[in-house]
Amino acid sequence: MITFDEAIQIIKSESNSLPVVTLKLQESIGCHLAKPVTARFDLPRFDNSAVDGFCVCCDDLKNLPIQFPLADTIAAGDRPSTPLLPGTCRKIFTGAVIPAGADAVVMREYVQEEIASVTFSQPISQGENIRYRGEEVTTGTEIFITGTTITPSVAAMIAAFGYDQVPIYRKPRISILISGYELLSPGQELQDGKIYDSNQTGLTTWLQQFPCEDIIVQHVPDDLALISQTISDALIQSDILITVGGISVGDLDFMRRAFTQNGIREHYWKVAMKPGKPNYFGTFSRSNESRCLVFGLPGNPVSALVSAQLFISIALRKLLGEVDPEHSLIPARIANSYSKKAGREEFVRGLLEFTETGVIARTLDGQESHMISTLSKANALLRIPSDVTVISEGTVVKTIPLRV
C-alpha cells in the first residue's frame, strides 16, 4: 500500500500530453495551447478614439471658450483620407481612426454642438481619450505561452489577432465501465435488492469540466469473462479507462484479474487513504506507441467521486498539456474538533467559509464512503495527515476545493 503523495507522483510520471492537433478556436475552450501564440500586428492597430466626441488639436484650445466649424464625421471602420485642418474639429465615434493633425478627443458631454459648429469651454490635455497604436501589444509579442489554458477571455484575445484555429493537445477519449448485478439505471423500475446507479451520473457530469472528445459508458454484470472482454475493447479506443466497482478482494471483485488478463501494467492497487483505499492505477501500451491510463475506482459513490477528483483530474490535466498539475490547497482554521484512527490519511468532507478574519473549515456529519448526501453538501476536502488522531478546534488544516 502506498501513500497518497506517492500515488500522485506515479500518475504524473506515467501521464504524458496527447498528440497535437489543430482545432477551431470556439471548440478549444478548456484545452491547453500546444504552441505559443504571437501577435500578428500591433494592438491597437492604429490610433483610435476611446470615446464618442470631437477630435481636435490641443494648441487650438488655448483661449476658451472657442467655437470651431464641424468638418465631418469619422465612424468606426472609416479610414480618414485627409488630416484635421487647424481651427476645425471632426466628430468621431469610439474605435474610429484618429486623423493626422488631431492629438486629443473631447467627450461630447463637454461641448455644445450645433448643426455646423461646436463650442469648447473646457481645457484638454494632449493624448486625452486616444488609444495609441501598440500601447497594449506590439507585433511579434508572444501573447500566450505553450500550456496556456484556453478560457473564454484567452480565446477572445487570440481571436483579436485574427486566429480562428489553434494548436492544442488532443482532447482525451474516456471509457467508463461500471460493474455490478445490483445496479439499475435511473428511470428504470426499482426492484427488491437493486439500487440505482449514481456513479454514472456523478462521473460523467464531473468529467464535463474537462474538454473530452468522447465519453463512453458501459454496464457489465459481475462476470469475469464479460468484464475482461469489455476492458479489452475499451483499451483499444481509450486514452483513459475508468472502472467502477469490483476492485477490492471480494468473491465477485474481478477487475484486478481482468486487468492482468489484458496485459495492463499495475502501478499501484491500494492507497493509504480514506475514502478510497482500494484504488488501482495501471497503464496499457498499444502497438502504435500510444497508451491507455487505467483507473480502478471503488464502487461506493463517495470513494469513486473523491478518487476521480484527487487522481483522475491530475492525469487529465497532464494529457491536456498541463506541465505539472497540482491540487489547489487552501489553509483553513478548523471550527470543530475531529478524531480519526492513525495509519491512513483522511480526506474529510467539509464546508469552507470565507470570513473577514480568514478561512474557516467545518467537518460534516456522516463521513462513511457510501454517504453521498454528505458529499453533495460539501465544498471542500479537509486533508488530515495519516499520523494524526485528533485535530483540535482552531488548528490550521489544508483543504482542497471540491468540484464534484
C-alpha positions as a printed Julia matrix, in Angstrom:
404×3 Matrix{Float64}:
   0.0     0.0     0.0
   1.37    3.41   -0.99
   0.73    6.93    0.28
  -1.47    9.49   -1.43
   1.53   11.63   -2.42
   3.29    8.61   -3.89
   0.21    7.78   -5.95
   0.06   11.33   -7.31
   3.73   11.23   -8.35
   3.23    7.88  -10.12
   0.25    9.24  -12.06
   2.23   12.31  -13.1
   5.23   10.28  -14.23
   3.08    7.9   -16.3
   0.83   10.56  -17.9
   2.03   12.4   -21.0
   0.35   15.01  -23.15
  -1.69   13.72  -26.06
  -0.73   14.42  -29.72
  -1.02   17.96  -31.07
  -3.99   18.75  -33.31
  -5.41   21.95  -34.79
  -8.86   22.86  -33.56
 -11.33   25.65  -34.2
 -10.96   28.32  -31.56
 -14.59   28.04  -30.43
 -14.1    24.32  -29.79
 -10.87   24.68  -27.83
 -12.18   26.06  -24.52
 -10.54   24.21  -21.63
  -7.73   22.85  -23.8
  -4.08   23.86  -23.49
  -2.06   25.54  -26.21
   0.5    23.22  -27.78
   2.47   26.14  -29.25
   2.88   29.81  -28.36
   0.59   32.4   -29.93
   2.22   35.61  -31.17
   0.76   38.98  -32.11
   0.32   39.35  -35.86
   0.13   43.14  -35.58
   0.11   45.97  -33.08
  -2.84   46.21  -30.7
  -4.48   48.65  -31.16
  -3.67   48.51  -34.87
  -3.98   52.28  -35.19
  -4.53   55.35  -33.03
  -8.25   55.41  -32.24
 -10.78   57.24  -30.13
 -11.67   55.88  -26.69
 -14.95   57.83  -26.58
 -17.66   59.39  -28.69
 -16.68   63.03  -29.11
 -14.74   65.5   -31.22
 -11.11   65.22  -32.27
  -9.11   68.43  -32.02
  -5.61   69.82  -31.91
  -4.83   70.9   -28.33
  -2.95   74.0   -29.47
  -6.23   75.31  -30.91
  -7.89   75.24  -27.47
  -5.7    77.76  -25.64
  -8.29   80.51  -25.49
 -11.59   79.16  -24.15
 -14.43   79.24  -24.84
 -13.96   78.85  -28.57
 -16.14   77.77  -31.46
 -14.92   75.58  -34.36
 -16.66   74.64  -37.57
 -17.58   70.95  -37.71
 -15.74   69.47  -40.69
 -17.23   65.97  -40.94
 -17.81   62.73  -39.02
 -15.48   59.72  -38.63
 -17.22   56.46  -37.74
 -15.6    53.22  -36.59
 -14.41   51.44  -39.71
 -13.85   54.65  -41.67
 -10.4    55.49  -42.96
  -9.95   59.29  -42.94
  -8.0    60.36  -46.03
  -7.33   63.96  -45.04
  -5.73   65.5   -41.93
  -7.57   67.67  -39.41
  -7.23   71.29  -40.51
  -6.2    73.94  -37.91
  -9.13   75.67  -36.24
 -11.59   72.88  -37.06
 -12.93   69.76  -35.34
 -14.34   66.48  -36.51
 -17.0    64.37  -34.84
 -15.59   60.92  -34.05
 -17.05   57.72  -32.63
 -15.47   55.19  -30.26
 -12.92   52.99  -32.05
 -12.62   55.25  -35.1
  -9.21   56.18  -36.56
  -7.67   59.41  -35.28
  -6.87   61.59  -38.31
  -3.47   63.18  -38.77
  -3.27   66.58  -37.11
  -5.5    65.62  -34.14
  -3.94   64.9   -30.77
  -6.94   64.67  -28.39
 -10.63   63.82  -28.29
 -13.11   65.9   -26.29
 -16.08   63.93  -24.98
 -19.35   65.07  -26.47
 -20.75   65.65  -22.96
 -18.33   68.57  -22.5
 -19.18   70.58  -25.62
 -22.11   72.48  -27.09
 -22.9    71.06  -30.5
 -24.76   72.98  -33.16
 -25.65   71.87  -36.69
 -22.36   73.01  -38.24
 -20.23   74.09  -35.29
 -19.05   73.03  -31.86
 -18.22   75.25  -28.85
 -15.46   74.09  -26.49
 -15.26   75.5   -22.96
 -13.03   73.03  -21.04
  -9.27   72.52  -21.44
  -7.92   69.17  -22.59
  -4.5    67.52  -22.46
  -2.59   66.1   -25.4
  -3.39   62.41  -25.89
  -6.57   62.52  -23.83
  -9.13   59.88  -24.87
  -6.84   58.41  -27.52
  -5.82   54.76  -27.64
  -2.41   54.7   -29.26
  -1.18   52.1   -31.73
   0.67   49.25  -29.99
   0.08   50.54  -26.44
  -1.32   47.14  -25.44
   0.68   44.69  -27.6
   3.31   45.15  -30.31
   3.8    42.99  -33.4
   5.64   39.72  -32.74
   4.98   39.69  -28.97
   4.33   36.23  -27.54
   0.9    36.78  -26.06
   0.36   33.23  -24.74
   2.94   30.55  -23.98
   2.71   26.82  -24.59
   0.47   25.2   -21.98
  -1.84   28.17  -21.51
  -5.4    27.09  -20.72
  -7.82   28.45  -23.3
 -10.51   30.24  -21.33
 -13.19   32.44  -22.95
 -11.08   35.56  -22.32
  -7.95   33.88  -23.71
  -9.93   32.81  -26.78
 -11.19   36.37  -27.23
  -7.62   37.7   -27.1
  -6.46   35.14  -29.67
  -9.41   36.0   -31.91
  -8.47   39.68  -31.71
  -5.42   38.83  -33.83
  -7.46   37.02  -36.46
  -6.72   33.43  -35.44
  -9.67   31.1   -35.98
  -7.76   27.86  -35.25
  -5.21   26.96  -32.59
  -2.79   24.07  -31.97
  -3.88   22.17  -28.87
  -3.25   18.8   -27.25
  -5.96   16.44  -28.44
  -8.98   16.02  -26.22
  -8.92   12.63  -24.44
 -11.28    9.76  -25.15
 -12.75    8.29  -21.95
 -14.32    4.89  -21.33
 -16.21    4.15  -18.12
 -17.0     0.57  -17.14
 -19.41    0.13  -14.22
 -19.89   -3.36  -12.8
 -22.5    -4.89  -10.53
 -25.56   -7.13  -10.73
 -27.36   -4.85   -8.3
 -27.32   -1.68  -10.41
 -30.25   -0.16  -12.3
 -30.22    2.98  -14.39
 -32.29    5.9   -13.08
 -35.71    5.78  -14.71
 -36.0     2.0   -14.52
 -38.49    0.41  -12.15
 -36.77   -0.29   -8.84
 -36.74   -3.94   -7.76
 -36.04   -5.54   -4.39
 -32.32   -5.94   -3.8
 -31.44   -3.45   -6.54
 -30.14    0.12   -6.29
 -29.91    2.97   -8.76
 -26.51    3.61  -10.28
 -25.44    7.1    -9.19
 -21.8     6.66  -10.25
 -22.51    7.03  -13.98
 -24.24   10.37  -13.48
 -21.68   11.55  -10.95
 -18.62   10.68  -13.04
 -19.92   11.75  -16.45
 -21.08   15.13  -15.17
 -17.81   15.58  -13.26
 -15.89   14.91  -16.48
 -17.77   17.73  -18.21
 -15.47   20.24  -16.56
 -12.71   18.87  -18.82
 -12.64   19.04  -22.63
 -13.19   15.39  -23.61
 -13.5    14.1   -27.16
 -15.8    11.29  -26.16
 -17.17    9.6   -23.02
 -18.45    6.05  -23.45
 -20.2     4.32  -20.53
 -20.91    0.6   -20.29
 -22.52   -1.53  -17.57
 -21.35   -5.09  -17.05
 -22.53   -7.7   -14.53
 -20.06   -9.29  -12.13
 -18.79  -11.79  -14.68
 -15.04  -12.16  -15.26
 -15.26  -13.11  -18.93
 -17.6   -10.25  -19.8
 -15.58   -7.75  -17.79
 -12.32   -8.87  -19.4
 -13.73   -8.63  -22.93
 -15.23   -5.21  -22.3
 -11.9    -3.96  -20.93
 -10.09   -5.4   -23.96
 -12.34   -3.43  -26.32
 -12.04   -0.23  -24.3
  -8.24   -0.37  -24.2
  -8.08   -0.14  -27.98
 -10.02    3.11  -28.28
  -9.49    4.98  -24.99
  -6.92    7.34  -23.53
  -8.33    6.74  -20.06
 -10.31    3.72  -18.89
 -12.21    4.16  -15.63
 -13.74    1.13  -13.97
 -16.09    1.42  -11.02
 -16.57   -1.39   -8.53
 -15.05   -4.87   -8.3
 -11.57   -3.64   -7.32
 -11.39   -4.99   -3.76
 -10.94   -8.59   -2.52
 -14.47   -9.99   -2.53
 -15.5   -13.15   -4.38
 -17.09  -11.06   -7.15
 -14.33   -8.46   -7.38
 -12.93   -9.37  -10.8
 -11.43   -6.1   -12.03
  -7.85   -6.68  -10.99
  -7.83  -10.17  -12.52
  -9.31   -8.79  -15.73
  -6.63   -6.09  -15.83
  -3.92   -8.75  -15.57
  -5.55  -10.86  -18.29
  -5.43   -7.87  -20.64
  -1.75   -7.13  -20.09
  -2.22   -3.94  -18.09
   0.84   -2.95  -16.1
  -0.12   -2.34  -12.47
   1.49    0.66  -10.75
  -0.47    0.51   -7.51
  -3.57   -1.16   -6.12
  -4.17    0.24   -2.65
  -3.63    3.75   -1.25
  -3.35    4.55    2.45
  -6.28    6.96    2.43
  -9.92    7.26    3.42
 -12.18    7.18    1.49
 -10.74    5.22   -1.42
  -8.29    2.68   -0.03
  -8.98    0.12   -2.8
  -7.71    2.26   -5.69
  -5.98    0.96   -8.8
  -3.79    2.63  -11.4
  -2.18    0.91  -14.38
  -1.06    1.57  -17.94
  -1.61   -0.29  -21.19
   0.78    0.2   -24.11
  -0.57   -0.23  -27.64
   1.34   -1.28  -30.73
   1.25    2.25  -32.17
   3.17    3.56  -29.13
   0.08    5.2   -27.65
  -1.13    4.28  -24.18
  -4.25    3.97  -22.1
  -4.28    5.02  -18.45
  -6.4     2.68  -16.32
  -8.08    3.71  -13.07
  -9.95    1.16  -10.98
 -12.22    3.02   -8.58
 -14.19    1.66   -5.63
 -17.91    1.21   -6.11
 -19.02    3.35   -3.16
 -20.18    6.66   -4.67
 -18.16    8.9    -2.34
 -14.98    6.86   -2.84
 -15.46    6.93   -6.61
 -16.06   10.66   -6.91
 -13.36   11.65   -4.41
 -10.88    9.35   -6.18
 -11.78   10.94   -9.51
 -11.19   14.43   -8.13
  -7.92   13.51   -6.46
  -6.35   11.15   -9.02
  -8.04   11.2   -12.43
  -8.05   15.0   -12.55
  -4.24   15.0   -12.38
  -3.99   12.56  -15.3
  -6.49   14.51  -17.39
  -4.65   17.77  -16.85
  -1.38   16.11  -17.91
  -2.95   14.62  -21.04
  -4.34   18.03  -21.93
  -0.88   19.59  -21.78
  -0.53   20.96  -18.26
   3.13   20.52  -17.3
   2.92   19.93  -13.55
  -0.67   19.87  -12.27
  -1.19   20.27   -8.55
  -4.25   20.35   -6.34
  -5.21   23.78   -5.07
  -4.65   23.89   -1.31
  -6.41   26.45    0.86
  -5.25   26.74    4.5
  -8.25   26.95    6.82
  -8.8    27.05   10.56
 -11.0    24.15   11.63
 -14.11   25.21   13.55
 -14.78   21.9    15.27
 -12.5    19.16   16.58
 -12.19   15.95   14.56
 -10.96   12.49   15.56
  -9.7     9.63   13.4
  -7.62    6.46   13.58
  -3.92    6.61   12.81
  -2.49    4.86    9.76
  -4.39    6.39    6.84
  -4.61    9.91    5.51
  -8.21   11.12    5.51
  -9.97   13.45    3.11
 -12.85   14.71    5.2
 -15.9    16.27    3.6
 -16.45   19.77    4.9
 -17.57   23.31    4.28
 -15.28   26.27    3.73
 -16.45   29.69    4.84
 -14.53   32.8     3.79
 -14.76   35.39    6.57
 -13.15   38.74    7.31
 -10.82   37.03    9.8
  -9.8    34.19    7.47
 -10.99   30.89    6.05
 -12.99   28.62    8.36
 -13.49   24.87    7.74
 -16.25   22.77    9.28
 -16.46   19.0     9.03
 -19.81   17.46    8.15
 -21.54   14.59    9.92
 -21.69   11.28    8.06
 -18.22   10.54    6.68
 -18.83    6.93    5.58
 -17.91    6.17    1.98
 -21.49    5.3     0.96
 -22.96    8.56    2.28
 -23.2    10.61   -0.89
 -25.61   13.01    0.81
 -22.67   14.4     2.79
 -20.59   14.82   -0.35
 -23.44   16.69   -2.02
 -23.35   19.27    0.8
 -19.56   19.67    0.92
 -17.47   22.23   -0.94
 -14.04   21.03    0.18
 -11.98   18.1     1.39
 -10.05   18.61    4.61
  -6.74   16.77    4.34
  -5.88   15.11    7.67
  -2.39   13.5     7.88
  -2.08    9.76    8.47
  -0.31   10.02   11.84
  -2.81   12.49   13.34
  -5.63   11.15   15.51
  -7.15   14.38   16.8
  -7.49   17.77   15.14
  -8.36   20.36   17.76
 -10.63   23.31   17.15
  -8.63   26.24   15.76
  -5.96   24.08   14.11
  -4.97   25.11   10.59
  -5.58   22.33    8.06
  -5.02   22.04    4.31
  -8.19   21.88    2.25
  -8.87   21.02   -1.4
 -11.84   22.76   -3.05
 -14.35   20.23   -4.36
 -15.62   20.11   -7.93
 -17.89   17.08   -7.65
